[in-house]
Short mmCIF file of C-alpha atoms in Angstrom, two decimals:
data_model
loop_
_atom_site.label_atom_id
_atom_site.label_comp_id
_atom_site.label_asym_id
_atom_site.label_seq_id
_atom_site.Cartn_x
_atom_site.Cartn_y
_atom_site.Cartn_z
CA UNK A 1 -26.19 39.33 23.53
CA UNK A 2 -22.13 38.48 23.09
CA UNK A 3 -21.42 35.32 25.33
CA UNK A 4 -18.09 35.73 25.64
CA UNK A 5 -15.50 34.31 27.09
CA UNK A 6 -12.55 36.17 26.98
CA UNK A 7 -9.05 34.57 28.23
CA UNK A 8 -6.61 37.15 28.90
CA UNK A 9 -2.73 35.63 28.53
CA UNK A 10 0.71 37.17 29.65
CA UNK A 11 3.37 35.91 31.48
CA UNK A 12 4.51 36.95 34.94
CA UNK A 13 4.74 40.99 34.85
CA UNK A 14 2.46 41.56 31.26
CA UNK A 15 -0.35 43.51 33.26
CA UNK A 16 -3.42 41.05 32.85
CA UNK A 17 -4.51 42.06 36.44
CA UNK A 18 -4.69 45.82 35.66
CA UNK A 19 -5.66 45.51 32.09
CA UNK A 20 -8.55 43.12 32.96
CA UNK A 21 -9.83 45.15 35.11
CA UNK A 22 -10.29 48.11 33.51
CA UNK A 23 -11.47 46.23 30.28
CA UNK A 24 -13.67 44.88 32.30
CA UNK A 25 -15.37 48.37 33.53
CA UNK A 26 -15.63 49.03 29.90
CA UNK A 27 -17.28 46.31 28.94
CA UNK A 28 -19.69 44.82 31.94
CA UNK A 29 -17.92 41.64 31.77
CA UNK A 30 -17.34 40.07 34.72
CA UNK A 31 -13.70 40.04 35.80
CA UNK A 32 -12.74 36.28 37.47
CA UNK A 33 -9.18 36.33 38.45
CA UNK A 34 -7.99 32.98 39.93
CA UNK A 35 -5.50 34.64 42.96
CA UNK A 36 -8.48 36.37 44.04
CA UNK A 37 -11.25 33.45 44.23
CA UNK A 38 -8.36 31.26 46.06
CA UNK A 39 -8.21 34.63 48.48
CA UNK A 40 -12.05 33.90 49.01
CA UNK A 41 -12.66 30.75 49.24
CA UNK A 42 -9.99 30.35 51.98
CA UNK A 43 -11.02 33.56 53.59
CA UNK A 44 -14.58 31.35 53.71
CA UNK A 45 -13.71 28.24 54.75
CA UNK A 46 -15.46 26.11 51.94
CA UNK A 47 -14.38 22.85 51.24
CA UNK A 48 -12.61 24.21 47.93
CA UNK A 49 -10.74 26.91 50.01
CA UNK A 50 -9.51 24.14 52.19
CA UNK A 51 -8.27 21.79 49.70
CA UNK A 52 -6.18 24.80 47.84
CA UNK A 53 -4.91 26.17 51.24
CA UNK A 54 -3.88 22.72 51.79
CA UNK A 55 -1.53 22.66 48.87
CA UNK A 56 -0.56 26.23 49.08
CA UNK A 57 0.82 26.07 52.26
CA UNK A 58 2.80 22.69 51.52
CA UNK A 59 4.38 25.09 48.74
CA UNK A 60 2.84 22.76 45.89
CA UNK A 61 0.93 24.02 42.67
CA UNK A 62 -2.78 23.50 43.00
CA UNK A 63 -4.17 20.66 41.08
CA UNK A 64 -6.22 21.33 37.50
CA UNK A 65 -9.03 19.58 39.05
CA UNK A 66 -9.46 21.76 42.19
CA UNK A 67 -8.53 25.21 40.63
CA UNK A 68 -11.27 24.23 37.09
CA UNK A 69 -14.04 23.50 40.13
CA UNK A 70 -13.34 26.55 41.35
CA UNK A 71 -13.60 28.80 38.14
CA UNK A 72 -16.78 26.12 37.26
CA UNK A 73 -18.47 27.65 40.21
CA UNK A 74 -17.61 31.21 39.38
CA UNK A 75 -18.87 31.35 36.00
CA UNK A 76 -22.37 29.44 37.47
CA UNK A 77 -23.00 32.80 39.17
CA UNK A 78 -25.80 35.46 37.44
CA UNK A 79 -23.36 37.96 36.42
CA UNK A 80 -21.18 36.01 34.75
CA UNK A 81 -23.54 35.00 32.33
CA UNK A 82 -22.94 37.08 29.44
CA UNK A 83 -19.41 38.31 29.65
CA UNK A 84 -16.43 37.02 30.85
CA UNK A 85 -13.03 37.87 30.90
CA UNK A 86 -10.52 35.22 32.82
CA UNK A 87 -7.10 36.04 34.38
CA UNK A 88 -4.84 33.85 35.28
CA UNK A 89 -7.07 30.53 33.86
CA UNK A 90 -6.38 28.58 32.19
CA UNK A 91 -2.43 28.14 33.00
CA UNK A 92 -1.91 24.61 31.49
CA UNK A 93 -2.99 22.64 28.60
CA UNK A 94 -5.29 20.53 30.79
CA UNK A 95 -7.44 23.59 32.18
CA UNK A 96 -7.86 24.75 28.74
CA UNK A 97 -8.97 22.25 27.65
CA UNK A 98 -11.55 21.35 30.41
CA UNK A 99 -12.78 25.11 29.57
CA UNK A 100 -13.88 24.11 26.13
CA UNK A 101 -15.12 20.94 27.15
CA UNK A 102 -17.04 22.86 29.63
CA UNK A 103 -18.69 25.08 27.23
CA UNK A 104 -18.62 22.99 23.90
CA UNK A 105 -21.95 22.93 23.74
CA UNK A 106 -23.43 26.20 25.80
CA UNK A 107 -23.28 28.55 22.99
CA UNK A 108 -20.80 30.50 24.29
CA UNK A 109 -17.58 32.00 22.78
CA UNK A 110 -14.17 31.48 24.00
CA UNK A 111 -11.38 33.58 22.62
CA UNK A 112 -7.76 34.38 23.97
CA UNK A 113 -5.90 37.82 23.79
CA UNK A 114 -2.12 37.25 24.67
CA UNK A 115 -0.29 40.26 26.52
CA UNK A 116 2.91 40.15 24.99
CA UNK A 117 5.99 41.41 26.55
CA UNK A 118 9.64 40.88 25.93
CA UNK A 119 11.58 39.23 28.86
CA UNK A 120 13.66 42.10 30.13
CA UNK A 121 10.95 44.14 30.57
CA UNK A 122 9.08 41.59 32.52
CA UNK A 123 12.08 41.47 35.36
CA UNK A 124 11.81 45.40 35.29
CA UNK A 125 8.33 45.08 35.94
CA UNK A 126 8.15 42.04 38.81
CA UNK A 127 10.94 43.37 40.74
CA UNK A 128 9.23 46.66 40.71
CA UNK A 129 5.63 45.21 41.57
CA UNK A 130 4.31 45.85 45.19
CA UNK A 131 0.58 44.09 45.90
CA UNK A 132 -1.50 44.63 48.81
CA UNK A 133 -1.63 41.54 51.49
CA UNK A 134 -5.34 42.12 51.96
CA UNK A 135 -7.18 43.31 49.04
CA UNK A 136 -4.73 41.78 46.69
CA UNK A 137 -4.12 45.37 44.45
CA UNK A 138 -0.97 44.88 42.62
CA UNK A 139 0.98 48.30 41.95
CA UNK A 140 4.45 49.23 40.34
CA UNK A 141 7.14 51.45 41.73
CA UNK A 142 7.74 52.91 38.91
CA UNK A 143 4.66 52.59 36.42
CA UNK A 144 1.49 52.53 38.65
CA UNK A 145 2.70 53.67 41.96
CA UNK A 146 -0.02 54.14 45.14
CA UNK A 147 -1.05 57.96 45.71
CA UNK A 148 0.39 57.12 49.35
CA UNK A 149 3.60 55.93 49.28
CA UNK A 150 3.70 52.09 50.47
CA UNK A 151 -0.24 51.85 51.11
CA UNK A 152 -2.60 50.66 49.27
CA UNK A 153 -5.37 53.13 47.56
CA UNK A 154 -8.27 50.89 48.38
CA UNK A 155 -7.67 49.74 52.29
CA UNK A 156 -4.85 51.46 53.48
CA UNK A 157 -2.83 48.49 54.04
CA UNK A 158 1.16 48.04 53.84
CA UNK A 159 2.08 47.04 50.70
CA UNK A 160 4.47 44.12 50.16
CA UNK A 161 7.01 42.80 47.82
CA UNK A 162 5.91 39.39 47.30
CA UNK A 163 8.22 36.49 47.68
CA UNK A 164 8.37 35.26 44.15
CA UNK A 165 8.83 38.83 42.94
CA UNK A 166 12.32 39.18 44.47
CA UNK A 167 15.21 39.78 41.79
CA UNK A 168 16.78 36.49 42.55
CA UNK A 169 13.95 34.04 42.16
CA UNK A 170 11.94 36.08 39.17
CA UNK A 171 14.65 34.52 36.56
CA UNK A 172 13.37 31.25 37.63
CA UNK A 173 9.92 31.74 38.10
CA UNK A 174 10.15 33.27 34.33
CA UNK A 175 11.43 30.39 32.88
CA UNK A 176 8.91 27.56 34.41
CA UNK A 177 5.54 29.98 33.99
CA UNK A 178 6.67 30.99 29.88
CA UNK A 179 7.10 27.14 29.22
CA UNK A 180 3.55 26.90 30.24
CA UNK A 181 2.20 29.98 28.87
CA UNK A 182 3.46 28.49 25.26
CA UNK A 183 1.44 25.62 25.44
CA UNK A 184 -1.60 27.43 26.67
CA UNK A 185 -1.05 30.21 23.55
CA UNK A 186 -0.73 26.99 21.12
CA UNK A 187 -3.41 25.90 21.74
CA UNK A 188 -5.92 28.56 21.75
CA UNK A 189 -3.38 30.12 17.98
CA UNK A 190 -4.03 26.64 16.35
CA UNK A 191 -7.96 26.91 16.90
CA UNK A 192 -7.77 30.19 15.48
CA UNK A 193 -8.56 31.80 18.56
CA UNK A 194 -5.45 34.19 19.58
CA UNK A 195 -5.09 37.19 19.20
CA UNK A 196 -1.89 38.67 20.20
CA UNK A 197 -1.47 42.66 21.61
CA UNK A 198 1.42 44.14 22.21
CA UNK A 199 1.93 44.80 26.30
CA UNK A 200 4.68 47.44 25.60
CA UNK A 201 4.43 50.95 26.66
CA UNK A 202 2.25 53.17 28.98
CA UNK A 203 -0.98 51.89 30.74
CA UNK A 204 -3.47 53.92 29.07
CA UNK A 205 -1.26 52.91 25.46
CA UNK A 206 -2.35 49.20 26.12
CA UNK A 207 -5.80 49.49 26.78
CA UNK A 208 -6.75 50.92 23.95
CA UNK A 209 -4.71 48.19 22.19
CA UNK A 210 -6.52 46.11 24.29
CA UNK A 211 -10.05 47.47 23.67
CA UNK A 212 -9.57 47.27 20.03
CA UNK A 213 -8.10 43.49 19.82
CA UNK A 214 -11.45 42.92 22.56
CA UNK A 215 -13.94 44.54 20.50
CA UNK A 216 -12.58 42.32 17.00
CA UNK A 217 -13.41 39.66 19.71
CA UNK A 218 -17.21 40.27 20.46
CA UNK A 219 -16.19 41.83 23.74
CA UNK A 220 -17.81 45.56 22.76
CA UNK A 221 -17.64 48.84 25.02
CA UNK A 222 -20.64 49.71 27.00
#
């Protein structure tokens, strides 16, 4: 058996969500995705859903400590222990780093694919993203667009334009998340554990990019 780890990085726009997932489906692994355990554990009320909410709602970042318990727990659970492929963890230095010390000395293997897109496509993409308030789908205008216009496939809901995907404030939000993303890629590229696959093009173009870079990983089709 692979015990993998796979950490999927992009910035803001690269597609991790909708390339994770279906790399994911090809592969078994399980798919953790940070928005959607904070959407959980708030939705049930447990002591780490109340501590993020708290922070959240004050408009703050989460703290590392409170966001690595949180993934801790996830990859505790039976089917994530084989394969694993993280979105949007680790974001800093710090959570990476509490990753590997996590799993120094399990056995398992953590490797990092980077999404990389240039910056003007990114805008294109984040001002054109809509996402679903309830199940948390994220769909594109333009590039993966709902069969029903402005509802989401899964529940039927409205879809929204979220906040920080507004023209005037993704600029901004670019330029503090990429900072971040660099140290993250460092990291994992001076351990000799990036791999880097270009996030240019059509869906279908990148997942096969992505399946390829995956499988050079351990992370095989099944």
């Amino acid at each position: 058996m692979h015990q993998v780890i796979l950490v999927l990085l992009g910035a803001p726009g690269a597609g991790k969500g909708t390339q994770a997932e279906a790399l994911a489906a090809a592969t078994g692994a399980a798919h953790v995705a940070t928005g959607d355990l904070f959407r959980a554990e708030i939705a049930a009320g447990s002591e780490l859903g109340i501590t993020a909410k708290s922070f959240i709602d004050a408009g703050k970042l989460v703290p590392d400590e409170v966001t690595i318990a949180m993934i801790a727990e996830r990859l505790a659970r039976p089917d994530a222990a084989e394969r694993v492929i993280l979105d949007g963890f680790p974001r800093t230095a710090a959570q990476a780093e509490a990753l590997d010390r996590a799993y120094a000395a399990s056995g398992r293997r953590i490797e990092a694919l980077l999404l990389e897109v240039d910056r003007d496509a990114l805008v294109a993409r984040l001002t054109g993203r809509r996402v679903c308030p309830s199940c948390g789908r994220s769909y594109h205008v333009t590039n993966r667009p709902p069969r029903a216009e402005g509802r989401c496939d899964a529940c039927d809901a409205a879809l929204i334009t979220r906040t920080d995907d507004a023209p005037e404030t993704v600029a901004a939000r670019l330029e503090n998340q990429l900072g971040a993303l660099e140290t993250v890629v460092a990291l994992y590229r001076d351990s000799g554990r990036l791999g880097v696959v270009s996030g240019s093009g059509g869906i279908d173009e990148i997942r096969e990019r992505l399946a390829t870079a995956a499988t050079a990983v351990g992370l095989t089709p099944r």
